[in-house]
Short mmCIF file of C-alpha atoms and ligand atoms in Angstrom, two decimals:
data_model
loop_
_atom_site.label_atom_id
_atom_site.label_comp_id
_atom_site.label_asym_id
_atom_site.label_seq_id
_atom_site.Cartn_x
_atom_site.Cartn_y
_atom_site.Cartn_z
CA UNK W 1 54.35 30.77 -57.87
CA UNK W 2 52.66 33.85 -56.51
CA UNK W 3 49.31 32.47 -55.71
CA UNK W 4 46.04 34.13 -55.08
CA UNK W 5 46.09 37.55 -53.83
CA UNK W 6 42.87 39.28 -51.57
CA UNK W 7 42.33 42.11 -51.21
CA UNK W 8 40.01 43.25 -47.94
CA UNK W 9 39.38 41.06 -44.70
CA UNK W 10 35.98 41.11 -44.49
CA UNK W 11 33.25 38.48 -44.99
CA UNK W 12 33.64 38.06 -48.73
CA UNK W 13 37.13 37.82 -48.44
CA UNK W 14 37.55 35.44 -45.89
CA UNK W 15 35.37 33.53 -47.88
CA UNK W 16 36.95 33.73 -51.11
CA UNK W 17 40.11 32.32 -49.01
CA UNK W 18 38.14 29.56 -47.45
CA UNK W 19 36.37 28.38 -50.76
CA UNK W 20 39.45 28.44 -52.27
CA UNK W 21 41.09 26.23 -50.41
CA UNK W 22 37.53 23.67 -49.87
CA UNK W 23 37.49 23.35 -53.84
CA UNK W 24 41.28 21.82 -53.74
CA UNK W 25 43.60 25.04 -54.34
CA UNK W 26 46.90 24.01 -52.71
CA UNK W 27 49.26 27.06 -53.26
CA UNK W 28 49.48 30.01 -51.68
CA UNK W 29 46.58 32.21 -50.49
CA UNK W 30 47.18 35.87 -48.75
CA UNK W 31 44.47 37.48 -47.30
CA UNK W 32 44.96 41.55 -46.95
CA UNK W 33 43.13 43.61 -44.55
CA UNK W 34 43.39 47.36 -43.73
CA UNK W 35 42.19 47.44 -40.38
CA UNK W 36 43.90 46.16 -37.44
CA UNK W 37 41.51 43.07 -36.84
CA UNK W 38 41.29 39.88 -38.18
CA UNK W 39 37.76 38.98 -40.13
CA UNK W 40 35.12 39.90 -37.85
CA UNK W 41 31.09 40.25 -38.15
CA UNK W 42 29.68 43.35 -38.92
CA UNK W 43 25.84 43.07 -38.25
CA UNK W 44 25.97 42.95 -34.46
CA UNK W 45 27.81 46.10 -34.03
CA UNK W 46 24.62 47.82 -34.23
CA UNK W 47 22.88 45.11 -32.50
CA UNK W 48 23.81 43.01 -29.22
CA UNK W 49 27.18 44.70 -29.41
CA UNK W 50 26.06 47.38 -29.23
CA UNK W 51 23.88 46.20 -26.42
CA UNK W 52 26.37 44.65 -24.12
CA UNK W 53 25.19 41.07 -24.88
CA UNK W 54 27.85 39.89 -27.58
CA UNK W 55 31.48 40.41 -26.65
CA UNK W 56 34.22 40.88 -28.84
CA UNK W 57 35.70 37.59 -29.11
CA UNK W 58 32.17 35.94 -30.09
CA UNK W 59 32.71 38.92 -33.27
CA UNK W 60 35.80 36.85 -34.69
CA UNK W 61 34.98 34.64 -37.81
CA UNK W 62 37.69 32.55 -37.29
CA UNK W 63 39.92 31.64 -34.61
CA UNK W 64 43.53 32.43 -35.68
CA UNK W 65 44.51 29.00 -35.17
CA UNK W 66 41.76 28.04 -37.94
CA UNK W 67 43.33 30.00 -40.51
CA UNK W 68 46.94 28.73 -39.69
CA UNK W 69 45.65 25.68 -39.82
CA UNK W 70 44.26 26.13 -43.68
CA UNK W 71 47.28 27.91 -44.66
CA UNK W 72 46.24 31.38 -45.19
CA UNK W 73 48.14 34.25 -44.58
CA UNK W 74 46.28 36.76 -43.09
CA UNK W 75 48.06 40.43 -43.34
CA UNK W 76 46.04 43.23 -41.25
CA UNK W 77 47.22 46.35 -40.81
CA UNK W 78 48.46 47.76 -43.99
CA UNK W 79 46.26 47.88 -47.16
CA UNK W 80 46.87 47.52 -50.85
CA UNK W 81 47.19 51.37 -52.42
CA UNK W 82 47.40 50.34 -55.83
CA UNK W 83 47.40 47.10 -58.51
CA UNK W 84 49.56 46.93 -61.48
CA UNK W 85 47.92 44.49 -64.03
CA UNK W 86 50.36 43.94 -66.28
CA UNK W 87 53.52 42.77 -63.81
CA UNK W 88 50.23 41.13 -61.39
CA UNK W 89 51.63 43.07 -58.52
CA UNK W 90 49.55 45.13 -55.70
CA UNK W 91 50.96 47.65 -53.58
CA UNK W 92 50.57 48.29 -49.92
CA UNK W 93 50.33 51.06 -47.76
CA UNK W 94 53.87 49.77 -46.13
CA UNK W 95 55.65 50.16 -49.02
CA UNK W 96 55.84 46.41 -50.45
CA UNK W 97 54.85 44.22 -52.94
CA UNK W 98 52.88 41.46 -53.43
CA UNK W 99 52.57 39.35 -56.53
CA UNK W 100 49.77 37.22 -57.54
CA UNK W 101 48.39 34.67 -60.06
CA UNK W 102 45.19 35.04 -59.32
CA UNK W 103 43.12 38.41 -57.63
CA UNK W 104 40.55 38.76 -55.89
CA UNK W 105 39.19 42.29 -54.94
CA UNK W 106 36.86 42.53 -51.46
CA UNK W 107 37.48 45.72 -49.75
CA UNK W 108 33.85 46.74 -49.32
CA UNK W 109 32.19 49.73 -48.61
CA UNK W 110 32.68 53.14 -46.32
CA UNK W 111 29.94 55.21 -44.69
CA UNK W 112 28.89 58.04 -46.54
CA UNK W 113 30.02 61.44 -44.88
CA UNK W 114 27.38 64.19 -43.90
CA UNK W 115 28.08 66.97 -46.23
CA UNK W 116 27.93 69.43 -42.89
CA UNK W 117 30.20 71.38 -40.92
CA UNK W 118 30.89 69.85 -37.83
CA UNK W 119 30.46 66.42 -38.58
CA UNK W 120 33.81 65.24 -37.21
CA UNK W 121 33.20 66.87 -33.82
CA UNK W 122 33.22 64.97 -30.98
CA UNK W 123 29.92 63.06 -30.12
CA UNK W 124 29.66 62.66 -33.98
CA UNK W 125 29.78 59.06 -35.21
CA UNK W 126 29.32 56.98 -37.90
CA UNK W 127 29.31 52.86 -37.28
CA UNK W 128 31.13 50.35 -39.87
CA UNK W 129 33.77 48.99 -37.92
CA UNK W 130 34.69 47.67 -34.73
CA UNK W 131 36.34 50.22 -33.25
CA UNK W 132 33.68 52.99 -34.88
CA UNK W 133 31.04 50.02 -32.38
CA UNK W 134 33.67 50.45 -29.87
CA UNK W 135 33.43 54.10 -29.35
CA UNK W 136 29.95 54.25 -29.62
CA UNK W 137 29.44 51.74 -27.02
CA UNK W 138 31.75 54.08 -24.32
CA UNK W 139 30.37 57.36 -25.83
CA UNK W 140 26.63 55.83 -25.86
CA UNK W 141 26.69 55.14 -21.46
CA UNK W 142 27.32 58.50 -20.91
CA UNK W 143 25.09 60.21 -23.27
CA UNK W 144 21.94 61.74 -22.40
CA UNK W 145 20.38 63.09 -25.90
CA UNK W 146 21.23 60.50 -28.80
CA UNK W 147 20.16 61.99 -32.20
CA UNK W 148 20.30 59.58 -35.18
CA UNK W 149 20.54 61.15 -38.48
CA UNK W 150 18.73 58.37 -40.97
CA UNK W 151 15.89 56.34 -40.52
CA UNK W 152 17.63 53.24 -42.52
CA UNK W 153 18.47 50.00 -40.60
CA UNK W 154 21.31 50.62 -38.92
CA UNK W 155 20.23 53.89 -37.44
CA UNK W 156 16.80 51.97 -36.60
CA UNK W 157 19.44 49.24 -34.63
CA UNK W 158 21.25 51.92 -33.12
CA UNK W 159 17.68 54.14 -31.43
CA UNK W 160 16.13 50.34 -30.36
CA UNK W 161 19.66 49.60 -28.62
CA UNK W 162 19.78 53.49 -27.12
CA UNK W 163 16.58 52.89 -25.94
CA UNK W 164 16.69 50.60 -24.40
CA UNK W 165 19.24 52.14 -22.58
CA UNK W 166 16.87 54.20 -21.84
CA UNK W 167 18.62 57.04 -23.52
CA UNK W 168 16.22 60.21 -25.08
CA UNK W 169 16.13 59.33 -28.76
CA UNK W 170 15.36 61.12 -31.82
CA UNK W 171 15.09 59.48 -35.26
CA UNK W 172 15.91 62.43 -37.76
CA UNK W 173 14.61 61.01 -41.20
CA UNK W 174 14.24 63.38 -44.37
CA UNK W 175 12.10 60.59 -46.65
CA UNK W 176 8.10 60.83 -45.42
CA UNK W 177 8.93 57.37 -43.97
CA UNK W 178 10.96 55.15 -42.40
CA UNK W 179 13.38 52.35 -44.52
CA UNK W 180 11.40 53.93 -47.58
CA UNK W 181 14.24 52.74 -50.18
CA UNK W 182 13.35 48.93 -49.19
CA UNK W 183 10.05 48.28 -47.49
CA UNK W 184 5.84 48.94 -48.17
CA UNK W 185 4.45 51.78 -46.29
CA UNK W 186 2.53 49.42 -44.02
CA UNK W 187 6.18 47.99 -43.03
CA UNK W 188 7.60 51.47 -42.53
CA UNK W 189 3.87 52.20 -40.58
CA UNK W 190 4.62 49.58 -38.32
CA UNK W 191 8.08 50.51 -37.23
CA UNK W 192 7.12 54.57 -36.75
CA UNK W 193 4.37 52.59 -33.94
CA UNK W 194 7.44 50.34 -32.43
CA UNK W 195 9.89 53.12 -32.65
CA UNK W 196 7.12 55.36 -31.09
CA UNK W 197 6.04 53.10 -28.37
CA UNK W 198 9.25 52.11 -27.19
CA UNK W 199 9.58 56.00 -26.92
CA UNK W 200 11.80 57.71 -29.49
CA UNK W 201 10.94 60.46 -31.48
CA UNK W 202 10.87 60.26 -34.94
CA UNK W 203 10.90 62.62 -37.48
CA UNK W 204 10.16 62.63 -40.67
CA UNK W 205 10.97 64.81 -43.32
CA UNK W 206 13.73 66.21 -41.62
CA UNK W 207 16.02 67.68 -43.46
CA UNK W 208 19.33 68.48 -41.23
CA UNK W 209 20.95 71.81 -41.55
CA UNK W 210 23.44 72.49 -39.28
CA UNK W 211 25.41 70.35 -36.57
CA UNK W 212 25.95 72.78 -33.37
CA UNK W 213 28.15 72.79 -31.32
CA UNK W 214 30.60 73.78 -29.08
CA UNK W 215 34.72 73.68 -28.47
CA UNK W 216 34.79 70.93 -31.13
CA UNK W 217 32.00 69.10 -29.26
CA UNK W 218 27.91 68.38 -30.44
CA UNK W 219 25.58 70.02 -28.50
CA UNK W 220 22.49 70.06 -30.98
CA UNK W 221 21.64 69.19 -34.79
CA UNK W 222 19.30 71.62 -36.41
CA UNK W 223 16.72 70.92 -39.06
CA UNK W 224 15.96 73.12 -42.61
CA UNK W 225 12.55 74.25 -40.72
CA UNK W 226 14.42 75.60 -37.81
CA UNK W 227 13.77 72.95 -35.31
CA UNK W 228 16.78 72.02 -33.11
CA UNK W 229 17.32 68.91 -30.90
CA UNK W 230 19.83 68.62 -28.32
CA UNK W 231 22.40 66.34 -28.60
CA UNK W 232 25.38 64.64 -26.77
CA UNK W 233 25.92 62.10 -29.40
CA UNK W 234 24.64 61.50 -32.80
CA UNK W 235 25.01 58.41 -35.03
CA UNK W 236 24.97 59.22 -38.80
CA UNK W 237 23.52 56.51 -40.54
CA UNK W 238 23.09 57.90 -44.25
CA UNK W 239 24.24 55.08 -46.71
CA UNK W 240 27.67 53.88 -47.58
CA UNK W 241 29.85 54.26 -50.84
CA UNK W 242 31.54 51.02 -52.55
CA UNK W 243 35.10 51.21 -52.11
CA UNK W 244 35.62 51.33 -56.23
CA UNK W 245 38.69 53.20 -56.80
CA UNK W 246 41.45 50.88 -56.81
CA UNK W 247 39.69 48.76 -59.13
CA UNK W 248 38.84 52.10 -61.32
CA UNK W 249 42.14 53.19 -60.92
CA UNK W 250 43.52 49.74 -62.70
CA UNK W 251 40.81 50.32 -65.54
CA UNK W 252 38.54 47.88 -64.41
CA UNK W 253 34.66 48.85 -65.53
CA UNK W 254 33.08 50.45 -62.24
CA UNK W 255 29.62 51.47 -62.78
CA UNK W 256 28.08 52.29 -59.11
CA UNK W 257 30.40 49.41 -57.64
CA UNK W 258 33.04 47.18 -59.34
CA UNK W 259 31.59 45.63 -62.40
CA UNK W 260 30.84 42.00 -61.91
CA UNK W 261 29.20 38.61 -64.02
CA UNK W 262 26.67 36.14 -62.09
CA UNK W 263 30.17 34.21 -61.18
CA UNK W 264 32.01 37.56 -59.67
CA UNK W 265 34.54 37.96 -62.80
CA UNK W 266 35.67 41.80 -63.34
CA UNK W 267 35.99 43.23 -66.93
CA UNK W 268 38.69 41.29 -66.59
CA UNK W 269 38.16 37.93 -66.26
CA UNK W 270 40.87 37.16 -64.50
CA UNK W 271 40.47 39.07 -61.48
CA UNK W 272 37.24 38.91 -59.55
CA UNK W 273 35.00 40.95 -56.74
CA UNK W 274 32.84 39.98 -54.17
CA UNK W 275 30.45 42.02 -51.62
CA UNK W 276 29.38 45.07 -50.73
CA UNK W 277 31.91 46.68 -53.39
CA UNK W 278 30.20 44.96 -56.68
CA UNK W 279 27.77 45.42 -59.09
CA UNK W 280 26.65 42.62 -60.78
CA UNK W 281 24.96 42.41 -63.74
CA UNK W 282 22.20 40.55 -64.18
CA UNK W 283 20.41 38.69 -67.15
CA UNK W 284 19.06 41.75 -69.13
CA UNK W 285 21.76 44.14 -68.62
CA UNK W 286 20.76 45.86 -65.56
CA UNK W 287 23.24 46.24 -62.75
CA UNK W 288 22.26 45.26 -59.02
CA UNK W 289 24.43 46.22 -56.20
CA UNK W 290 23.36 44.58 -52.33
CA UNK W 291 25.03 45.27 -49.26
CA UNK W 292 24.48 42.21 -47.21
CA UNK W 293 25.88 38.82 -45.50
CA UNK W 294 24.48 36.56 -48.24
CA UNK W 295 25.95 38.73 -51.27
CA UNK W 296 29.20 38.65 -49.34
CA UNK W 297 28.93 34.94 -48.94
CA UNK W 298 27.42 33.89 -51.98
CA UNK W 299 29.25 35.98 -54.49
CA UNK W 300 32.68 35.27 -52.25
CA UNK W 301 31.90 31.36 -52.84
CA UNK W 302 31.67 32.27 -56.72
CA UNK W 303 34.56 34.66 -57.39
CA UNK W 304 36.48 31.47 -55.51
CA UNK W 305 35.43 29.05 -58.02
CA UNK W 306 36.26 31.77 -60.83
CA UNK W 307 39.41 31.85 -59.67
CA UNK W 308 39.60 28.02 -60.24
CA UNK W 309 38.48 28.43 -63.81
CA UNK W 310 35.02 27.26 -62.46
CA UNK W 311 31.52 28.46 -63.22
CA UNK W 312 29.58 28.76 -59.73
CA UNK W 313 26.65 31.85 -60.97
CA UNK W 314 25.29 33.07 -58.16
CA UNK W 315 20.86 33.84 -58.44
CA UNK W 316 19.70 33.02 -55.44
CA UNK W 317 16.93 36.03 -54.71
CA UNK W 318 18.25 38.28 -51.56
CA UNK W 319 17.57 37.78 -48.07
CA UNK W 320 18.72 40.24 -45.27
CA UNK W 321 17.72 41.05 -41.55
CA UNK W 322 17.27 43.89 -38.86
CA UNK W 323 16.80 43.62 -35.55
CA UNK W 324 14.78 46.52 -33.67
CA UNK W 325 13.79 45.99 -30.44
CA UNK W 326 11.87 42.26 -30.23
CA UNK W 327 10.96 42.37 -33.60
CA UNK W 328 13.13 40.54 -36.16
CA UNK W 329 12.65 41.60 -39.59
CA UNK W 330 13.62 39.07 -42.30
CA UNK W 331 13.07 40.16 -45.87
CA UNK W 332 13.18 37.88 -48.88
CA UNK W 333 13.48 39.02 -52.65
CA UNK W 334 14.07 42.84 -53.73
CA UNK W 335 10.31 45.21 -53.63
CA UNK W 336 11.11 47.33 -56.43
CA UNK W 337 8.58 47.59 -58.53
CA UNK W 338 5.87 46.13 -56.59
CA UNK W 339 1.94 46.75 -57.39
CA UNK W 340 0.41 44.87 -54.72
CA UNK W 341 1.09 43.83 -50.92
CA UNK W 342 -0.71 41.65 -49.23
CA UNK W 343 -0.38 40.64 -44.95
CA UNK W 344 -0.02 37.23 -43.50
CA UNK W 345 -1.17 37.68 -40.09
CA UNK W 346 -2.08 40.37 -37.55
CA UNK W 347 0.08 43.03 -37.47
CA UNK W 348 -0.68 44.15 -34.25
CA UNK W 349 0.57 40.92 -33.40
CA UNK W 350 3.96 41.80 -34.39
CA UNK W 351 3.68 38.55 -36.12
CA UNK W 352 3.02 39.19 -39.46
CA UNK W 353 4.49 39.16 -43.24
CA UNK W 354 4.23 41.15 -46.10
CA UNK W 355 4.05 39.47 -50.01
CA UNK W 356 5.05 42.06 -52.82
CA UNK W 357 3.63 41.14 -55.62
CA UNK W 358 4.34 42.66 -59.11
CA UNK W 359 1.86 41.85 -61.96
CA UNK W 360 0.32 39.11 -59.92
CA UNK W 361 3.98 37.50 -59.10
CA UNK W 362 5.43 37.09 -56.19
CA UNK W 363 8.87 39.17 -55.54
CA UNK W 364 9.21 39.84 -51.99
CA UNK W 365 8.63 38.62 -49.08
CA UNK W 366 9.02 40.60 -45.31
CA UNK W 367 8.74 38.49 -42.08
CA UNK W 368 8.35 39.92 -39.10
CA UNK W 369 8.71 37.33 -35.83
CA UNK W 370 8.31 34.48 -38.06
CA UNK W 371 11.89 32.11 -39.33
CA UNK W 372 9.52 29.62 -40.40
CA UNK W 373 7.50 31.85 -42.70
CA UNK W 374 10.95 32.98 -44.27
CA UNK W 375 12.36 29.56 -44.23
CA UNK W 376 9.07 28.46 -46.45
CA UNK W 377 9.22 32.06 -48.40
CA UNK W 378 13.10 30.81 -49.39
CA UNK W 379 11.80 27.27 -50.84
CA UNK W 380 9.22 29.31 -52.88
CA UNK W 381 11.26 31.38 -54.18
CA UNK W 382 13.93 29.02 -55.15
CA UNK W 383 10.98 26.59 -56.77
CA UNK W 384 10.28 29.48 -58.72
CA UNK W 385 6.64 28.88 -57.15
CA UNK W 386 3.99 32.03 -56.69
CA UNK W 387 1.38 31.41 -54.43
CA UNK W 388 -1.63 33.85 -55.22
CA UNK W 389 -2.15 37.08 -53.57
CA UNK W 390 -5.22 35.31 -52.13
CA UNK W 391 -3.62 32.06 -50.93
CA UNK W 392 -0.58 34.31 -48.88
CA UNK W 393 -3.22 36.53 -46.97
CA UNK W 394 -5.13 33.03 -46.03
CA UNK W 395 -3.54 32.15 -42.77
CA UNK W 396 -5.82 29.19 -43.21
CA UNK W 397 -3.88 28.20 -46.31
CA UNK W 398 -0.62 26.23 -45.84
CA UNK W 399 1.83 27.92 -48.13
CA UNK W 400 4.27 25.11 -47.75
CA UNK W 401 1.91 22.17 -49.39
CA UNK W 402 2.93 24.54 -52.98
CA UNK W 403 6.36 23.17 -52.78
CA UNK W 404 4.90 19.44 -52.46
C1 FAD T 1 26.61 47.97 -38.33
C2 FAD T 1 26.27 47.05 -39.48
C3 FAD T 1 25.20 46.19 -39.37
C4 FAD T 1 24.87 45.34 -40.43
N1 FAD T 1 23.82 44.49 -40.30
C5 FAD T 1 23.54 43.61 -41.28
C6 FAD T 1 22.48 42.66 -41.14
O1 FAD T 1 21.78 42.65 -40.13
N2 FAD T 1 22.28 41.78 -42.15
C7 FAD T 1 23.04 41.77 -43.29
O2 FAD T 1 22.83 40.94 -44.17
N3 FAD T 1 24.04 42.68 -43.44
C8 FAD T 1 24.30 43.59 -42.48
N4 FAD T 1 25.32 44.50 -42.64
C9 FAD T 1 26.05 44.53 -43.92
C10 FAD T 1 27.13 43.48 -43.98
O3 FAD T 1 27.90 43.51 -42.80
C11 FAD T 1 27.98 43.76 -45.20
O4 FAD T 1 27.16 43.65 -46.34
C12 FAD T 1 29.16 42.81 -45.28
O5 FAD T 1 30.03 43.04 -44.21
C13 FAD T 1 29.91 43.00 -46.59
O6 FAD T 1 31.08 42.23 -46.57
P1 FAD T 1 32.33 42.63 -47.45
O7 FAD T 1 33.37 41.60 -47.16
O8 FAD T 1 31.92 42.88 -48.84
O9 FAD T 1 32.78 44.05 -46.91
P2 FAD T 1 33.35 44.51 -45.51
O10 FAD T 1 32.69 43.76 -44.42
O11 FAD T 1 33.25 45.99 -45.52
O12 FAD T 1 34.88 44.09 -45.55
C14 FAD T 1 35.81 44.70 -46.41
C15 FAD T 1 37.12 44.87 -45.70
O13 FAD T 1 38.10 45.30 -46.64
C16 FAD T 1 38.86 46.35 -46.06
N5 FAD T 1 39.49 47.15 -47.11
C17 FAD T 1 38.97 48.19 -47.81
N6 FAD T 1 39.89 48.66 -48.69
C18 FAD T 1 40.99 47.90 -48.55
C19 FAD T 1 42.27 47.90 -49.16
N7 FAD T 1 42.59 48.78 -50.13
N8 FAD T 1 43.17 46.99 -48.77
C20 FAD T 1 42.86 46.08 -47.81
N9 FAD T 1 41.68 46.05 -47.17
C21 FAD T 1 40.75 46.94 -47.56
C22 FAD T 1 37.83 47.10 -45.25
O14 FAD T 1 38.42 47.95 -44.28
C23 FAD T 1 37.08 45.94 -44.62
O15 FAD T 1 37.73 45.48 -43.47
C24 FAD T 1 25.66 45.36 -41.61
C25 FAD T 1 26.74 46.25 -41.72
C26 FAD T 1 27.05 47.09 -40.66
C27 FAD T 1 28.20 48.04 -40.79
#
């Protein structure tokens, strides 16, 4: 018996291994990773990591010990290179084999490279893993101009955290606002004020040009209208890429991210995916792709219970996070598409949410400062229940007697 194979060492895969095991699977489970760490959390890199104020033990998912103790064999350090589906064997990068019965594929996404000269210079960085965080962290107390190219969240994290280090900061964004892809102007309005207040410079429509430098080392980035903006480190925060090609390479359908069913099965249905490397495909046809904790989760829980021969769909609508400053952002449902937005609360508060509303339904929720109102915004959404564009801008209105 070869037993279930995983490939990647992140948060879906850990989870895949965990379910696994939780829904009764007694044989043998091997977890691979390519890096050199075991599972670790990604989302405070760019925060209190970054910060100083989480340290890198409290990044760990699982104490070693814990994973011994379920009988899963975690393998860092080498990663697969290729899977043969008809022997059900996967390479690795150290030359062996591994055999499986049943496959799971995690291995997540990579940052998307800056198509400039330069961009591996020193001072340069981009932030997905630990030791990216790592070198940051050193390179970021002994920096004087920090230049962020992107004005998505993790760049946001990254100018709140260097400002706070009271480092000179410049936001370098080429849409006309900030986190454009995701939230309502009045959201994006509200961060240009914090990131402004808190006193970075932000840019928008700035279209980098050139990285400058000197003796292999950043000294400025340079904008299309011939602005240029010292710099002693920059953080390149421009998207990330699904890590697709093993899966395309063993004819599995890849379409913008491994191909994937509400219960994480591949093309074929015998292998499955979880995280940031799928795309699953929803009810009419349409393909959705998320890079977050609760895909990872969620979709790792399913592709288990695939694995088992079990249907576990996974609909729950989205939820993700950000941190910026003292403002926590929590954002419910997906805004594409949205005709109307109405505000709960004062923004000047910094208390406040947004409802986006499409055809008079609710589809999205943003909280700013408020768990509650996202905790209550979850229910809603899981009820299926739409309050009125009128009843969510009524702070008189308790939103939470709906679900009675
Ligand atoms: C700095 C940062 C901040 C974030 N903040 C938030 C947040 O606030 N909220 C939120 O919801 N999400 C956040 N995210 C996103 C979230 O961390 C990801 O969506 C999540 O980690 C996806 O999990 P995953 O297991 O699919 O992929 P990953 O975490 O990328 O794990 C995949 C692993 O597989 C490895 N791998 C790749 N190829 C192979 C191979 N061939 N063989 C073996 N191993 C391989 C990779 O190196 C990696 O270790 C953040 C991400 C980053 C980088």
């Amino acid at each position: 018996m070869s037993g279930m194979l995983i490939i990647g060492a992140g948060l879906a895969g850990l989870t895949v291994a965990e379910t696994l095991r939780s829904e009764g699977y007694a044989g043998p489970i091997t977890l691979i990773g390519d890096e050199a760490h075991a599972p670790y959390q990604r989302p405070p890199l760019s925060k209190g990591f970054l910060l100083g104020q989480t340290a890198e033990a409290q990044l760990m998912m699982r104490p070693p010990e814990l994973l011994v103790k379920k009988d899963i064999d975690l393998r860092v350090g080498a990663g697969a290179t290729a899977i043969d589906r008809s022997t059900k064997r996967v390479a690795l990068g150290d030359g062996s084999t591994l055999g499986y019965d049943g496959l799971a594929l995690c291995p997540g996404s990579r940052l998307r490279p800056l198509p400039l000269a330069g961009a591996d210079w020193h001072g340069v960085y981009g932030l997905r893993t630990l030791d990216e965080a790592k070198a940051i962290a050193a390179a970021l107390e002994a920096a004087h101009n920090v230049v962020i190219i992107g004005g998505g969240f993790i760049g946001l994290e990254v100018a709140s955290v260097a400002r706070r280090k009271e480092k000179r900061v410049t936001v370098l964004e080429a849409a006309d606002r900030l986190m454009a892809r995701v939230v309502a102007p009045l959201i994006s309005q509200f961060y240009l004020d914090l990131h402004t207040r808190h006193g970075a410079e932000v840019v928008l429509g700035a279209m980098v040009s050139e990285l400058v430098g000197s003796g292999g080392r950043i000294t400025a980035v340079r904008t299309r209208d011939g602005r240029e903006f010292p710099a002693d480190l920059v953080l390149v925060g421009i998207g990330i890429i699904p890590n697709v090609e093993l899966a395309q390479a063993a004819g599995l359908e890849v379409n913008g991210g491994i191909v994937v069913d509400a219960c994480g099965r591949c093309s074929d249905p015998t292998i499955v995916a979880a995280g940031d490397c799928t795309a699953r495909r929803l009810d009419d046809g349409s393909l959705r792709r998320l890079e977050s904790v609760q895909n990872a989760l969620e979709q790792g829980r399913s592709a288990a219970a695939a694995l088992l021969g079990r249907d576990r769909p996974f609909h729950a609508a989205p939820w993700f996070w950000s941190d910026q400053y003292d403002v926590k952002l929590q954002m419910l449902g997906l805004t594409a598409g949205f005709d109307q937005v109405v505000t709960r609360g004062d923004p000047t508060t910094q208390k406040f949410s947004a409802y986006y509303y499409q055809a008079g339904k609710l589809i999205a929720i943003d909280s700013l400062n408020q768990p509650p109102e996202h905790m209550n915004g979850r229910k809603l959404f899981e009820k299926g229940i739409s309050p009125t564009p009128a009843q969510a801008a009524d702070t008189a209105f308790d939103l939470g007697s709906l679900l009675a």
